[in-house]
Amino acid sequence: MVDVNIRLDHYDRCYYPNDTVSGVVVVSSDSRASHNGIKLSVEGVVNLRLSPRSVGLFEAFYSSLKPMEVMSYNIEVAPSGKLPKGDTELPFEFELKPKKNMKLHETYHGVYIDVQYVITVEMVRGFPNKNIKKSIEFICKSKGKKQNEEKVSFSMTPETLKNVVKQVNTIFFTFFVYLFVCTIFLLQDAFRKLQLGIFIYVHVNIKKKSSKKPLNFSISGYFDSGVCNVEEPFTGEIVVEEADQEIKSIELQFVRVETCIYGETDIREATEVQNIQLADGNVCHKLAIPIYMIFPRLFTCVTTVTKQFKVLFLFHSCNKYQRRKPVALFLCLNRSSLKLML
């Protein structure tokens, strides 16, 4: 029996552009094994998918967007020959550089857009044995620098209430507040914008008999910083100062917006990345409720705008929304920040 594995020099498999990616191909065999060569290929690909909701099920199924290959390498790890019994380590290395006229994008796993960097090794064997393949994904990250931090305050009042949904016995309204728009500052002279949509919604349950009564509530809070490191938790506090109706829940939602350029049409879809409940039930008034959210690193990336696709993170609601608070989000160079890697 012959088994092939790939082992990289970084145990977190995270690399930055222009880094040297090195490792070994480990071939484990119960006996001497002959082969016709061991080859290694590296691919960085952006895969795009159309949304059936936007273009229709038939169009999404039969129409395909060509993947964008941002990098590609083919390396011969070992020529044809025989390998001894036991484990054999075959070293390899390559530079993380894009193809000509292309640019490396951050690793990202979305619903309609994927950016992946994959190493595949293949051990070619003669008939009747089958070739052995093994693949492993590594993470490409952008470089950034630390920014100044400053608290950002926000408040919610009945004047910002926009959405009211009537039902038979109860009236529910969902109060959406757009907390911030984030900007990623990169090391380059120019900077890109990342619109990162995190919004709080307060779900209030009102009995029918009081549906005509004006609502009276006041909610305030703050973010610990208007400049956030994507590899550190997003923190702050929210306080229900007063509310004459019962609050059902307070939740924190993180939304992404992906756009595929199909012909001359921008196909834009918003999907939820994660939803965190901050409070359940009618919370005590004037009690500080902590906000603590970890950015899902593989599902969050810098804003990417190309001729073929766009990846943004911003507030999206089928109803109306209200306030916006600017907050900058940056990437640091610290390789040891691994606790957020999923």
XYZ file of C-alpha atoms in Angstrom, residues 43-47 106-109 114-118 137-138 140:
17
model
C -3.169 26.702 -8.608
C -4.766 29.897 -7.420
C -8.281 30.126 -8.820
C -11.267 32.425 -8.432
C -14.483 30.459 -9.004
C -7.102 36.868 -0.240
C -8.392 33.377 0.358
C -12.152 33.625 0.580
C -15.003 31.098 0.770
C -14.503 31.344 -3.983
C -10.819 32.265 -3.945
C -8.701 29.170 -3.335
C -5.026 28.267 -3.458
C -4.453 24.535 -3.768
C -5.303 24.169 0.480
C -3.110 26.964 1.818
C -3.152 33.658 1.142
